[in-house]
Structure formats: C-alpha cells, structure tokens
N, CA, C and O of each residue as an XYZ file, in Angstrom:
944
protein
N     112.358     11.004    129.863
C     111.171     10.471    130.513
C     111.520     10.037    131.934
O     112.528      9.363    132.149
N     110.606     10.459    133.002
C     110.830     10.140    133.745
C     109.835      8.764    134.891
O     108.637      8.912    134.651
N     109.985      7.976    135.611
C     109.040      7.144    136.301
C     108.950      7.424    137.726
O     109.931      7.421    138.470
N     107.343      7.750    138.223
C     107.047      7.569    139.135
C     106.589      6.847    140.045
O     105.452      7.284    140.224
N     106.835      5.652    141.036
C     106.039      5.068    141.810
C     105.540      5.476    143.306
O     106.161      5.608    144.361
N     103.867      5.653    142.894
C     103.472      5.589    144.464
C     103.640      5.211    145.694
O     103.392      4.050    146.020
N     104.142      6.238    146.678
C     104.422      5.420    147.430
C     103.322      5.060    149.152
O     103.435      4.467    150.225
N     102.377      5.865    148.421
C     100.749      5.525    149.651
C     100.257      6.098    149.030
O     100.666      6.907    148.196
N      98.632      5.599    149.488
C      97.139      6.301    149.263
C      96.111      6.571    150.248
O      95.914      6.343    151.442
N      95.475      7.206    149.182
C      94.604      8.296    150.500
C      93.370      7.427    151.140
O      92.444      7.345    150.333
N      93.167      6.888    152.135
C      91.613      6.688    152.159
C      90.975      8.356    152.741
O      91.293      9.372    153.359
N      90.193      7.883    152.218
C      89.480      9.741    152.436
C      87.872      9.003    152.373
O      87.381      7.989    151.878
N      87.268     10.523    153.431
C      85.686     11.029    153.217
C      85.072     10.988    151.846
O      83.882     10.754    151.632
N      86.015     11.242    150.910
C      85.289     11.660    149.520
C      85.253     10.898    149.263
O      86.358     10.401    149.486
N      84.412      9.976    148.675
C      84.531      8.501    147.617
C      83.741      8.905    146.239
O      83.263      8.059    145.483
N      83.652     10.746    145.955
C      83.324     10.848    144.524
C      84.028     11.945    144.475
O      84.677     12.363    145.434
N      83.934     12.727    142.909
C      84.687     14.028    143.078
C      84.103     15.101    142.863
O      84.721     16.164    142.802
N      82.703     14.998    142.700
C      81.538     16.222    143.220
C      81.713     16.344    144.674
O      81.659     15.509    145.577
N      81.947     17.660    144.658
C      81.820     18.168    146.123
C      83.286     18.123    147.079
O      83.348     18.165    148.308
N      84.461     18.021    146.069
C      85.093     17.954    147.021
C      85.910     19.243    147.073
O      86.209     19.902    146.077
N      86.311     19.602    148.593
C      87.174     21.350    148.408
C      87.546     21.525    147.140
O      87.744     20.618    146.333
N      87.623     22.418    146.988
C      88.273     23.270    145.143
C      89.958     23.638    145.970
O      90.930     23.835    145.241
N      90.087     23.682    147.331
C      91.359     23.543    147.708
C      91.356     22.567    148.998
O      90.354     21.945    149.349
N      92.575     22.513    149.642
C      93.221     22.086    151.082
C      92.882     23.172    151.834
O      92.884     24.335    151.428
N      92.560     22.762    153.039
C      92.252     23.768    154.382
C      90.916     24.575    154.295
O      90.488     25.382    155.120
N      90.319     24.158    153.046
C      89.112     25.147    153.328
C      87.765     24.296    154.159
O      86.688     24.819    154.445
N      88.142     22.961    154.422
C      87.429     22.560    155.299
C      88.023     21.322    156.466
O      87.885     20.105    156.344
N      88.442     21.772    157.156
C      89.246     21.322    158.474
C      89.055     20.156    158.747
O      89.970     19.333    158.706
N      87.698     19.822    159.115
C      86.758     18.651    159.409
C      87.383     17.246    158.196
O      87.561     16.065    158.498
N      87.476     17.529    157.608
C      87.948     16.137    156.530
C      88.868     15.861    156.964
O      89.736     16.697    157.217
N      88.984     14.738    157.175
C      89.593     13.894    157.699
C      90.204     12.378    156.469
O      89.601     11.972    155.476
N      91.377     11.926    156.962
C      92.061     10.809    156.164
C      93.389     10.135    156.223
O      94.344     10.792    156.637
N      93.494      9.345    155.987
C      94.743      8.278    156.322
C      95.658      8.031    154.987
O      95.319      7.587    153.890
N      96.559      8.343    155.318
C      97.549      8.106    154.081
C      98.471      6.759    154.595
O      99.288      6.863    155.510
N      98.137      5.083    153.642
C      98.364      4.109    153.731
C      99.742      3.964    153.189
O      99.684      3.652    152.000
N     101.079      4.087    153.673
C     102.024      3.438    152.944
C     102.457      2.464    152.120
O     102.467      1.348    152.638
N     102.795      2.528    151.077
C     103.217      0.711    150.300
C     104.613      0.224    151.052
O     105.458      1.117    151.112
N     104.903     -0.753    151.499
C     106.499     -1.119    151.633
C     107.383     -0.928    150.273
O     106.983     -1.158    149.132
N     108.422     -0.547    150.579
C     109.188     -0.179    152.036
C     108.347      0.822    152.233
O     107.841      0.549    153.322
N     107.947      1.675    151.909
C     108.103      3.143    152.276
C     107.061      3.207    153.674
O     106.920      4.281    154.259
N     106.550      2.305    154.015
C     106.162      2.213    155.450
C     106.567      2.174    156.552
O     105.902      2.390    157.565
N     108.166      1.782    156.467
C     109.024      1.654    157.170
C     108.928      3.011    158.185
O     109.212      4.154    157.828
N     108.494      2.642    159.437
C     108.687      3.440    161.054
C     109.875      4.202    160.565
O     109.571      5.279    160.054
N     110.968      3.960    160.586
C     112.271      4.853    160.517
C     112.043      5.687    159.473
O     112.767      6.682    159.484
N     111.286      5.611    158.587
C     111.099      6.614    157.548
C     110.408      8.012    158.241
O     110.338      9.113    157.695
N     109.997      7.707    159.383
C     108.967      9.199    159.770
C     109.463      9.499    161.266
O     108.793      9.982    162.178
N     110.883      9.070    161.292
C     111.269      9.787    162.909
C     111.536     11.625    162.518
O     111.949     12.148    161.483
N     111.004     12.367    164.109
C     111.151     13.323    163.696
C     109.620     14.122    162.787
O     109.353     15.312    162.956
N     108.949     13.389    162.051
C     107.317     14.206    161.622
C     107.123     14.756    162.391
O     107.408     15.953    162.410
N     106.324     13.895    163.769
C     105.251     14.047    164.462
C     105.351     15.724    165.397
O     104.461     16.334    165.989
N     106.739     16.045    165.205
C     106.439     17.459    165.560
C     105.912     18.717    164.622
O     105.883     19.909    164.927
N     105.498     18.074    163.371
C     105.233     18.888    162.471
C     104.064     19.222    162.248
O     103.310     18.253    162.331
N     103.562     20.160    162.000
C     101.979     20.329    162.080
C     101.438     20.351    161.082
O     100.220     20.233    161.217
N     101.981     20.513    159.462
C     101.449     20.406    158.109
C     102.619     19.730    157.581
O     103.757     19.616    158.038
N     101.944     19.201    156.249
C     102.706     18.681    155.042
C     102.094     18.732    153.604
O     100.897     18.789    153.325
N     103.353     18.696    152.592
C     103.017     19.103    151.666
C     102.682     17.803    151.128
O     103.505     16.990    151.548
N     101.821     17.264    150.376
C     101.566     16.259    149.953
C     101.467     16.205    147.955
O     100.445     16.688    147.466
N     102.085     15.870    147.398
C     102.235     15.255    146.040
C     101.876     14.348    145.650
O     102.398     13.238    145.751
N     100.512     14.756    144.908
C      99.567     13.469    144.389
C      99.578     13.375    143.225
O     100.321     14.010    142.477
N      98.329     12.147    142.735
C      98.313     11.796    141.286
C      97.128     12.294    140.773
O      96.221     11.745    141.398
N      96.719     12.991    140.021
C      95.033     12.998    139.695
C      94.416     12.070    138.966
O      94.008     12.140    137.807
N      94.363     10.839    140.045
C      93.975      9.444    139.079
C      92.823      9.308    138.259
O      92.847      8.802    137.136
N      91.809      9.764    138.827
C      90.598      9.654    138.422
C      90.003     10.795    137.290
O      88.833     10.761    136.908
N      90.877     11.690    136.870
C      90.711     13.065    136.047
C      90.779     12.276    134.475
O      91.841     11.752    134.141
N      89.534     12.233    133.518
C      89.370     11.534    132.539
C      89.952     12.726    131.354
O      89.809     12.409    130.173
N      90.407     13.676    131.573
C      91.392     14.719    130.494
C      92.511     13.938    130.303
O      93.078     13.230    131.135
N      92.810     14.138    129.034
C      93.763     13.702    128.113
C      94.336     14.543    127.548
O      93.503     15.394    127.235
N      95.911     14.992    127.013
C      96.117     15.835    126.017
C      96.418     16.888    126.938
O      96.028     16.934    128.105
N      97.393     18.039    126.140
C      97.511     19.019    126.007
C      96.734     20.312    126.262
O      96.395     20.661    125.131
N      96.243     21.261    127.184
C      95.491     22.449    127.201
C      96.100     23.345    127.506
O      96.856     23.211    128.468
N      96.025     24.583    126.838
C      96.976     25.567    127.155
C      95.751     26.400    127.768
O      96.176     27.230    128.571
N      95.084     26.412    127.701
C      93.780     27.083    128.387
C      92.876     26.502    129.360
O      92.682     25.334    129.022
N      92.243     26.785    130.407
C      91.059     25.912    130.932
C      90.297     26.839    131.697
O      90.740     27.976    131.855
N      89.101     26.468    132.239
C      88.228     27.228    132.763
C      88.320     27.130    134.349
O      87.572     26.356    134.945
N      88.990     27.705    134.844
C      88.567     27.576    136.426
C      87.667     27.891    136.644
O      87.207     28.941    136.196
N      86.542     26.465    138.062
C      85.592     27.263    138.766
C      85.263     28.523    139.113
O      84.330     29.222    138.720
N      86.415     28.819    140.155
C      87.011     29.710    140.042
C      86.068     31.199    139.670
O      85.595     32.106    140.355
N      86.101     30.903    138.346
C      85.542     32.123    137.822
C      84.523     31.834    136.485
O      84.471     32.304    135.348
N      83.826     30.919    137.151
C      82.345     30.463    136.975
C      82.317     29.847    135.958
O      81.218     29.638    135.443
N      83.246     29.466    135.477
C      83.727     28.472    134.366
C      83.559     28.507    132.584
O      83.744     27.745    131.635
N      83.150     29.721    132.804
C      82.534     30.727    131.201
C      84.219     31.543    130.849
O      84.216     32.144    129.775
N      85.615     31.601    131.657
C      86.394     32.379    131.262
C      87.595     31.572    131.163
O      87.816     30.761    132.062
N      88.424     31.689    130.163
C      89.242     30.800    130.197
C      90.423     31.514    130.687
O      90.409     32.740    130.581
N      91.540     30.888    131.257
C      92.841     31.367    131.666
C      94.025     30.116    131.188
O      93.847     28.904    131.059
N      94.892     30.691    131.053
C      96.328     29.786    131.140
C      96.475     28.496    131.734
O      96.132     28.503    132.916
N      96.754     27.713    131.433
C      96.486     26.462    132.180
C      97.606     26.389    133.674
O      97.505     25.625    134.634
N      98.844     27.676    133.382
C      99.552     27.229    134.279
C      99.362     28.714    135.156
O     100.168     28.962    136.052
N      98.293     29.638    134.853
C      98.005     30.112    136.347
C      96.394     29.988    136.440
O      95.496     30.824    136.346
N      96.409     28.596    136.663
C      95.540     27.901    137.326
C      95.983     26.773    137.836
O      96.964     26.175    137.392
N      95.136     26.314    139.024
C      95.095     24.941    139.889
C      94.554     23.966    139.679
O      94.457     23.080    140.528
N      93.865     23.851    138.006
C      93.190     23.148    137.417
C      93.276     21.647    137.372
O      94.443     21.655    137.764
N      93.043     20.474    137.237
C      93.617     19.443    137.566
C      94.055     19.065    136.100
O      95.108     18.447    135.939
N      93.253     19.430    135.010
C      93.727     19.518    133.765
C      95.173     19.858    133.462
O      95.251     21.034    133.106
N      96.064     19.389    133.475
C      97.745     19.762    133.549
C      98.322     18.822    132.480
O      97.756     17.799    132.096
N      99.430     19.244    132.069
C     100.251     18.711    131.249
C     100.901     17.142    132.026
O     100.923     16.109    131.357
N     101.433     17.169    133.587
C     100.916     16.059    133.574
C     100.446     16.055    134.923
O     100.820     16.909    135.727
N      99.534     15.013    135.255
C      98.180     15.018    136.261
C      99.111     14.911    137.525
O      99.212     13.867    138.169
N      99.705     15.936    137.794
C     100.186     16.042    139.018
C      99.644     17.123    139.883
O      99.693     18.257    139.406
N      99.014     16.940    141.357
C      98.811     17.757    142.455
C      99.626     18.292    143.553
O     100.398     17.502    144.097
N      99.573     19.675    144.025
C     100.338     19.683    145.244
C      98.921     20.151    146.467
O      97.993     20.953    146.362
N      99.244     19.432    147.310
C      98.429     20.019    148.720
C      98.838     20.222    149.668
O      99.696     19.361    149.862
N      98.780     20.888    150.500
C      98.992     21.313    152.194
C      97.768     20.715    152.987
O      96.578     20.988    152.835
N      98.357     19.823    153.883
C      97.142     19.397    155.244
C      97.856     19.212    155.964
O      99.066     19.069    155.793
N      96.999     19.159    157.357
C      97.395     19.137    158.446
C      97.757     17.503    159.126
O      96.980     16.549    159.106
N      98.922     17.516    159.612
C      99.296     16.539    160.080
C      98.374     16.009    161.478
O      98.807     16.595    162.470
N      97.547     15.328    161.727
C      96.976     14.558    162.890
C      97.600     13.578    163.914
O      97.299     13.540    165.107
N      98.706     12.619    163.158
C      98.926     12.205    164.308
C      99.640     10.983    163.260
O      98.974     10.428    162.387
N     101.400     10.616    163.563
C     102.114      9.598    163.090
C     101.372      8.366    163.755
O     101.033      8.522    164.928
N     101.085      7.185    163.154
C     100.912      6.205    163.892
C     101.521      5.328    163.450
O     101.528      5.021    162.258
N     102.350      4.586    164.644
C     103.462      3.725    164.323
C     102.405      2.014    164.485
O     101.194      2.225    164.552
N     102.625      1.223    164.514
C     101.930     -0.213    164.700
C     103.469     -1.026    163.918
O     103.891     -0.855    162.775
N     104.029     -1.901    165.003
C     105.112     -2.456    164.673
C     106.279     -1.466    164.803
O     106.711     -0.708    165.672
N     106.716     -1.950    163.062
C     107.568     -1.147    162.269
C     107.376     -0.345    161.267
O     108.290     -0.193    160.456
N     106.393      0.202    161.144
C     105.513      0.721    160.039
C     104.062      2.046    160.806
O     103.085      2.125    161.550
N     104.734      2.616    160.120
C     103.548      3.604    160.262
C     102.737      3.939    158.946
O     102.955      3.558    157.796
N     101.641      4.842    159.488
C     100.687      5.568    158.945
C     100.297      6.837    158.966
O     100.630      7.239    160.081
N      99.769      7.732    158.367
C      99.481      8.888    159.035
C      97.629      9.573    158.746
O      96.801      9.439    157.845
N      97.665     10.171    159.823
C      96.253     10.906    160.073
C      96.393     12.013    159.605
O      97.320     12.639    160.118
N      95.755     12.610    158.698
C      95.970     14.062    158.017
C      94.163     14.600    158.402
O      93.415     13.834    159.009
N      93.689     16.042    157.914
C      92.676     16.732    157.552
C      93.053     18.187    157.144
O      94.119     18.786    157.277
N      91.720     18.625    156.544
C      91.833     19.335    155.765
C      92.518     19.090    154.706
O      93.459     19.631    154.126
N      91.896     18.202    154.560
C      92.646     17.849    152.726
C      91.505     18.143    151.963
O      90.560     18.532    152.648
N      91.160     18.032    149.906
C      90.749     17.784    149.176
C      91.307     16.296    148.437
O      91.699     16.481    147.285
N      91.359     15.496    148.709
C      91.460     14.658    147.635
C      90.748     13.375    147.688
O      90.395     12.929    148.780
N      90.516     12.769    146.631
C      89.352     11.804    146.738
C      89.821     10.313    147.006
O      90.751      9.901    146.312
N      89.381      9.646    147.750
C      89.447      8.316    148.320
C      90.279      7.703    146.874
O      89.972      7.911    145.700
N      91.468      6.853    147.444
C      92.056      6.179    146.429
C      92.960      7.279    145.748
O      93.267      7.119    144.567
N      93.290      8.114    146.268
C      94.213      9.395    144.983
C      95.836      8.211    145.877
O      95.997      7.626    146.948
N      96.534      8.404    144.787
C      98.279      7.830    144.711
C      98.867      9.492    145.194
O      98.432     10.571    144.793
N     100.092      9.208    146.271
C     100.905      9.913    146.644
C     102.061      9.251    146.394
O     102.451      8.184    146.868
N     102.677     10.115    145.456
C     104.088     10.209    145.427
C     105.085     10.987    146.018
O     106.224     11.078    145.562
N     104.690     11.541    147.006
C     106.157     12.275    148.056
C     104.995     12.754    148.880
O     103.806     12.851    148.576
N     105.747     13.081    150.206
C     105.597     13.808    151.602
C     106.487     14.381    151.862
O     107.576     13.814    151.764
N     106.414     15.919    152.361
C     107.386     16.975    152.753
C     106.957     17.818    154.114
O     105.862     18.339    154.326
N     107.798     17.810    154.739
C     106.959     18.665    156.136
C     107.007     20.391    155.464
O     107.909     20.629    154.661
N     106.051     21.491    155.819
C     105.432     21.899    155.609
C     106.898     23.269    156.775
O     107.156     23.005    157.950
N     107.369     24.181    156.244
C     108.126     24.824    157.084
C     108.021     26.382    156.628
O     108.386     27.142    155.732
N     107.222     26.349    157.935
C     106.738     28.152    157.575
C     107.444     29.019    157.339
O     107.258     29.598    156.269
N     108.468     29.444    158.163
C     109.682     30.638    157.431
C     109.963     30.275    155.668
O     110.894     30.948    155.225
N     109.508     29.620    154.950
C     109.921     29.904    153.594
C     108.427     29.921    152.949
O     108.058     30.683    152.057
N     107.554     28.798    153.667
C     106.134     28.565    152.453
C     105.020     29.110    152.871
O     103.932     28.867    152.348
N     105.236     30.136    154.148
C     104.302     31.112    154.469
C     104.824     32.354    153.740
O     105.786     32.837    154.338
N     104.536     32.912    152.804
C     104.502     34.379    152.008
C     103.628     35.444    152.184
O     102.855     35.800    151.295
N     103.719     36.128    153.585
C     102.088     36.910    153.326
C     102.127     37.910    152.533
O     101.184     38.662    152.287
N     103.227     37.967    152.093
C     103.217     39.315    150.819
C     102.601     38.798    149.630
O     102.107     39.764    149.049
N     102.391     37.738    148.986
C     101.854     36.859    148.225
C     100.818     37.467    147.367
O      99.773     38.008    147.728
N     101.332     37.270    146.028
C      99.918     37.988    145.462
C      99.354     37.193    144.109
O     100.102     36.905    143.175
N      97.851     36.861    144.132
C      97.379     36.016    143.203
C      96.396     36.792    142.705
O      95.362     36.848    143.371
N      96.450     37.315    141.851
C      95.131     38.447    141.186
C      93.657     37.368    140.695
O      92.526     37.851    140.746
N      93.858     36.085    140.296
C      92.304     35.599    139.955
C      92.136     35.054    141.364
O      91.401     34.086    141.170
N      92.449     35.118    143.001
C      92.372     34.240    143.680
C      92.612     35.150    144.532
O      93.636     34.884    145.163
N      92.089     36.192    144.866
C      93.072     37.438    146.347
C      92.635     37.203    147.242
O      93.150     37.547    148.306
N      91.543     36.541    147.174
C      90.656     36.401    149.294
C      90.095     34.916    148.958
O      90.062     34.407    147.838
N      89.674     34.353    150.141
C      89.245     33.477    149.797
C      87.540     33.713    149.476
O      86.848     34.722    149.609
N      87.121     32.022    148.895
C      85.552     32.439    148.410
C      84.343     32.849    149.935
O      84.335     32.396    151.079
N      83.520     33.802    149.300
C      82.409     33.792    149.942
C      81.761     32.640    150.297
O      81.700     31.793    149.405
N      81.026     32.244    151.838
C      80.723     30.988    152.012
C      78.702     31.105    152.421
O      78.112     32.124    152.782
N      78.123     29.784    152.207
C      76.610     30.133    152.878
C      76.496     29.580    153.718
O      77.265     28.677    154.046
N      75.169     30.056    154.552
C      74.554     29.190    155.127
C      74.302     27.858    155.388
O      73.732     27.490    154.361
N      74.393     26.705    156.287
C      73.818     25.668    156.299
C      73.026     25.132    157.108
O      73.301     25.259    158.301
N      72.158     24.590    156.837
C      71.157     24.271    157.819
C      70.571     22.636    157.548
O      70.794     22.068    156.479
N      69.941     22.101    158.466
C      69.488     21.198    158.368
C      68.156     20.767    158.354
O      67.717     21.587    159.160
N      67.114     20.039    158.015
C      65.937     19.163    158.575
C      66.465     18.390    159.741
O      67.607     18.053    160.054
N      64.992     18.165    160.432
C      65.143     17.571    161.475
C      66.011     15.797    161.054
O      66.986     15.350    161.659
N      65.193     15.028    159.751
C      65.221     13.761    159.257
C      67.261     14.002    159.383
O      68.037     13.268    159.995
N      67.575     15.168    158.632
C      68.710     15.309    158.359
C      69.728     15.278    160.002
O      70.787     14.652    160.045
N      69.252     15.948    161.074
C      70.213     16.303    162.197
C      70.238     14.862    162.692
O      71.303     14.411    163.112
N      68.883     13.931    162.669
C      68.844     12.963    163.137
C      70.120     11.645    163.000
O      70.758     10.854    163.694
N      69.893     12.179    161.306
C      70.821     11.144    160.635
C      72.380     11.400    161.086
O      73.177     10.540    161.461
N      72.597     12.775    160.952
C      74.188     12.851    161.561
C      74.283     12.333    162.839
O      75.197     11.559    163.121
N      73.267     12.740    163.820
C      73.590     12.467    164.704
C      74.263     10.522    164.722
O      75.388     10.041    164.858
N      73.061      9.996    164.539
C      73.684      8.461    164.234
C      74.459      8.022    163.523
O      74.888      6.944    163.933
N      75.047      8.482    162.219
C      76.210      8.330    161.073
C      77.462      8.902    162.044
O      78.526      8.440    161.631
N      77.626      9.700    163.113
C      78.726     10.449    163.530
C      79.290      9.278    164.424
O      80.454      8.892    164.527
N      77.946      8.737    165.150
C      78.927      7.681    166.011
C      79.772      6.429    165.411
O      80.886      5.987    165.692
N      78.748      6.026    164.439
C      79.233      5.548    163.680
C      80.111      5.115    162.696
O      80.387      4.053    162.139
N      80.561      6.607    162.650
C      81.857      6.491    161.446
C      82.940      7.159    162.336
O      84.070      7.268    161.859
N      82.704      7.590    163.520
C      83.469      8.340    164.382
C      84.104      9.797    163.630
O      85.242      9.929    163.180
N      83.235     10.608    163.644
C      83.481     11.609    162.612
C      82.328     12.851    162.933
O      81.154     12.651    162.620
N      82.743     14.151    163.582
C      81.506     14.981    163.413
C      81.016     15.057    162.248
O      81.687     15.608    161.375
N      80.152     14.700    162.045
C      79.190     14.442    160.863
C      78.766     16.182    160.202
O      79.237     16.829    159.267
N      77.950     16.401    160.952
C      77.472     17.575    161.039
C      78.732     19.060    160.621
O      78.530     19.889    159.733
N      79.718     19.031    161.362
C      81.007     19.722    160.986
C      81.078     19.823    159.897
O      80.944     20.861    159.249
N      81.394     18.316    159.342
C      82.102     18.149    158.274
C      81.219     18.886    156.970
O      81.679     19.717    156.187
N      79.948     18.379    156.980
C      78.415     18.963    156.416
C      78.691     20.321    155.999
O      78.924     20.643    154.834
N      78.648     21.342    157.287
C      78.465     22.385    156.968
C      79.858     23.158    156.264
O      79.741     24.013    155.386
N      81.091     22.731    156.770
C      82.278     23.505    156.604
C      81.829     23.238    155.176
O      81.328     24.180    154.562
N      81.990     21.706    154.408
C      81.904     21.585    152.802
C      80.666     22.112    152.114
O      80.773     22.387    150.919
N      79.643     22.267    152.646
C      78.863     22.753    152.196
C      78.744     24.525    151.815
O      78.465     25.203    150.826
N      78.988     24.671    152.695
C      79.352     26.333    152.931
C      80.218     26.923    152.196
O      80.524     28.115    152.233
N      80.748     25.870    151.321
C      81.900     26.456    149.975
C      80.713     26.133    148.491
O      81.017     26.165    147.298
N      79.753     25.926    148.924
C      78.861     26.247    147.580
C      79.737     24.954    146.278
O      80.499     25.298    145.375
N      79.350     23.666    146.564
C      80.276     22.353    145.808
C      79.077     23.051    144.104
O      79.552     23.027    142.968
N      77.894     23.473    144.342
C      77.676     23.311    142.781
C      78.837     23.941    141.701
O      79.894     24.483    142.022
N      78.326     23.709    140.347
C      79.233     24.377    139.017
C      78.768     26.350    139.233
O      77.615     26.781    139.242
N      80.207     27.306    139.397
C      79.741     27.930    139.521
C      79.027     28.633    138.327
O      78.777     29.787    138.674
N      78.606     28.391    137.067
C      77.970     28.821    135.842
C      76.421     28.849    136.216
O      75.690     29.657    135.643
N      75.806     27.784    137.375
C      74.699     27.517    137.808
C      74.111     28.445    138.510
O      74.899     28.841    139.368
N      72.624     29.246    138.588
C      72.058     29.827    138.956
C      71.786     28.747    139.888
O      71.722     27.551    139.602
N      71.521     29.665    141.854
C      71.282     28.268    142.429
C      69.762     28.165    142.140
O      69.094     29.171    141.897
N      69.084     26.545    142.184
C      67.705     26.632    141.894
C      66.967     25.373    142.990
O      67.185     24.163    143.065
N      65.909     26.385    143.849
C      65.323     26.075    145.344
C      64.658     24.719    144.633
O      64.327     23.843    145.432
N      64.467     24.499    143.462
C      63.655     23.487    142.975
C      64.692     22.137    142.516
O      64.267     21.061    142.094
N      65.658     22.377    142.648
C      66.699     21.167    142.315
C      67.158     20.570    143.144
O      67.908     21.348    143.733
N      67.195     19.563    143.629
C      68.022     18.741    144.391
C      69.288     18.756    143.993
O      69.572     18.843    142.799
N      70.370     18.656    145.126
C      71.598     18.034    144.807
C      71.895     16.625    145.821
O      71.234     16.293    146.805
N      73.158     15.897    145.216
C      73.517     15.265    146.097
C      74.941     14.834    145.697
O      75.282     15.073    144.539
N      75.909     14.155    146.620
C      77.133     14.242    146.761
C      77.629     12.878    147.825
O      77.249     12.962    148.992
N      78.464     11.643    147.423
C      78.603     10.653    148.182
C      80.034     11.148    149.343
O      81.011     11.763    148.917
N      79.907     10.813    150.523
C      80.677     11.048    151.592
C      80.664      9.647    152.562
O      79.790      9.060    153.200
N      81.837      9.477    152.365
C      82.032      8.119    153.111
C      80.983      7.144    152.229
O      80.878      7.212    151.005
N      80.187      6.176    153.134
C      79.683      5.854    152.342
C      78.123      5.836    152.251
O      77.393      4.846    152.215
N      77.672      7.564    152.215
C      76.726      7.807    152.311
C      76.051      8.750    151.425
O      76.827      9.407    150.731
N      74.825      8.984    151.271
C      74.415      9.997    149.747
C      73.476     11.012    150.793
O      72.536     10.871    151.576
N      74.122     11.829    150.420
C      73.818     13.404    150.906
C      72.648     14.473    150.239
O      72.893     15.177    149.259
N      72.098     14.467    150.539
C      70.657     15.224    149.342
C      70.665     16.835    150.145
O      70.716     16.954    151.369
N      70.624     17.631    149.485
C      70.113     19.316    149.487
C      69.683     19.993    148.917
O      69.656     19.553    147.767
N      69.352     20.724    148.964
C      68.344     22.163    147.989
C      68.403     23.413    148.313
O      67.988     23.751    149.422
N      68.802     24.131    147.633
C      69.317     26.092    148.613
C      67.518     26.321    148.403
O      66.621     25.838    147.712
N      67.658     27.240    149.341
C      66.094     28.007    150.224
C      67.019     29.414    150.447
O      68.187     29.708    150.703
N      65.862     30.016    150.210
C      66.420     31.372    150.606
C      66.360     31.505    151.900
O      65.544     30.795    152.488
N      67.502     32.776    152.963
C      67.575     33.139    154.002
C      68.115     33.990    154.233
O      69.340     34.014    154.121
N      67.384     35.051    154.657
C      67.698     36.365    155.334
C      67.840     37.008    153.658
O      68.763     37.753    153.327
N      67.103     36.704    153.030
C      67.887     37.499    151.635
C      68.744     36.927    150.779
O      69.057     37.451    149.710
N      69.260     35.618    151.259
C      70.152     35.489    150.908
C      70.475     33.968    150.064
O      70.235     33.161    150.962
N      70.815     33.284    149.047
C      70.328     32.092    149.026
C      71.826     31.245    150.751
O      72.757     31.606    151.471
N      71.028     30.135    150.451
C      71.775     29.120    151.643
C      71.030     27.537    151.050
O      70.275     27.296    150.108
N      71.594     26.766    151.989
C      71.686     24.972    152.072
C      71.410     24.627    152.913
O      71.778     24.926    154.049
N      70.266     23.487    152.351
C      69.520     22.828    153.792
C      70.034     21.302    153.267
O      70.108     20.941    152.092
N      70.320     20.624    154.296
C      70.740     19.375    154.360
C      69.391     18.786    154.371
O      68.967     18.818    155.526
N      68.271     18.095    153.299
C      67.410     17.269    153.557
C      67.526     15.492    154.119
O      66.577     14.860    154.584
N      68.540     15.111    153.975
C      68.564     13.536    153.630
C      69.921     12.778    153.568
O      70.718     13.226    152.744
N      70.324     11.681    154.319
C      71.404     11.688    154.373
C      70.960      9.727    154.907
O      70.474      9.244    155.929
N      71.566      8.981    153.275
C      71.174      7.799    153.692
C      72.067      6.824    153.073
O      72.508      7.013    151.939
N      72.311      5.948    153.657
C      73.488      4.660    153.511
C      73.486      4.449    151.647
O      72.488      4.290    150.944
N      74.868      4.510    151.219
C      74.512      4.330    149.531
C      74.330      2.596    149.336
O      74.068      2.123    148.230
C-alpha cells in the first residue's frame, strides 16, 4: 500500500463537473491557479519552470462518486451505449481515481518565498488535489506516430452563438472576473458538453455553473446543421 499527499489545488472556472473538457487543451481559454500546500510552496521548488511552456499535472478525481472495481466502462466518447476496457479508456472510473493532464504553463508567480502557478487549458474542476508536477518535454511526449483507434482525430465541434441578453452579460462578467468571457463560452461550448446518447433537443434547455455563474442554452438549427445559442448567463 502505498500513501499519497497532496501537494496543491486547483482553483479553476469549473465549480461543477457538467461541462467540463472530456480532455486538456481542447479549450485554451480556461484558465486556473494551482495553490501550493507548504512546504511544497517553497520558491526554490520551481527555479528553472518558467521556461517551460506545458506540464504534466497528476491529479485526484475527488469528486467521482464510483466505487469498486470496473473492468469495463462506457466512454463518452462513443456515446456511452458501448462499453470498452477500462484501461483503454480515459475514464475517470479507474482502479484508483488517479488523473494525468497536460496544460499550459502561464506564468510562475513567486510572492515572497513561495510561489504559485497560472496554468490553462486544463479540464479539471475547482478544488481537484494535485499530487505531482512535471515539465512537459517534447522530444519524448510528443509521438506523432501515435496511434489510438477509439480516439484518431479529435471531436467534431458546433457552432456558437449568442442572444443579445447573453453578449451583454459577458460583456460585464468579463471585466469582472477578468476573463474573456465570451472565448471561454464558445471554445467549451463548441465541444458539445451534453451526454453523447442524447439526441440534441431545440426544446430543452441546458445549463452548466462557470465560475460563479449559471449558463443557460438550447441548440437551434443552422445552416443545416444543429449549433448553441448562449441564452442567459446570471450570478448563481
């Protein structure tokens, strides 16, 4: 048996886990701070990062209410009607609730003796435990020969659009939280957050908490095609 202690956490955009990337990097715009515990805050711990432009980050999947053993699970993925292997999938369902991610490094910030760091393009939800940081070194963990048969391209993305009530609101939530609002909107949106088993339906609302705000939409068709209109976007 082995013991792990955390040694920082995430504050993040996400403060639920509807809607958040199904990976790292598929939406740039997210933004987040990874809080050190002492020691491990210790400035001398991060001489040398700040020339790094990604890291691998090793999390906890705190909030994942699975228990037990699955040798099978359903990835989104593949609309969640097919089951696969639990270990060629990215499922959070794991033997044990451990994550790996890649994001982009933003910016070491030292204050004192102790730093912090600015990451984006992450997935993980406000409050996730990190247990290690690794800089990110392309001659070995870039593979473009790489081959994943349930996963070969990335997903198809839609449309997003807004109401006026809706552009309004980013506009004022952006200064506010200091955050393109709107960016962030469309990149996550544009990965289609519903269950993919769901027919989309123009008559359903969705919604999804971000920072600390509740996000309302409904796909409308366009050009043929379904897409996402941002209706509503109001303080939770």
């Amino acid at each position: 048996m082995f013991e792990f202690e955390p040694i920082a956490v995430v504050r993040s955009c996400f403060t639920d886990k509807f809607g958040i990337p199904r990976q790292s990097g598929l939406v740039p715009a997210a933004s987040a701070t990874l809080e050190f515990h002492p020691p491990y805050n210790d400035a001398q711990a991060f001489v040398g990062l700040a020339g790094c432009s990604h890291l691998w980050l090793q999390f906890v999947f705190h909030a994942n209410r699975a228990s037990g053993f699955r040798p099978r699970v359903r990835p989104p993925r593949l609309g969640g009607n097919k089951t696969l292997g639990v270990f060629a999938t990215r499922s959070p369902v794991r033997p044990n609730p451990i994550g790996l991610s890649v994001v982009k490094l933003d910016q070491v910030i030292i204050t004192g003796a102790t730093a912090t760091l600015a990451i984006s393009g992450h997935d993980l939800l406000d409050g996730t435990p990190i247990v290690d940081v690794k800089p990110y070194v392309p001659y070995t963990d870039s593979l473009p020969n790489a081959v994943n048969p349930v996963a070969p391209e990335a997903p198809a993305t839609l449309a997003v659009t807004f109401s006026a009530n809706a552009t309004a609101q980013c506009q004022h939530h952006s200064q506010r939280l200091n955050t393109p609002l709107a960016a962030l909107l469309t990149q996550l949106l544009a990965q289609d957050p519903r269950p993919q088993y769901q027919t989309p339906d123009p008559s359903r609302r969705y919604a999804m908490a971000l920072f600390d705000l509740d996000v309302q939409w409904h796909y409308h068709s366009l050009n043929n095609a379904f897409a996402i209109e941002v209706s509503d976007i109001r303080p939770r």
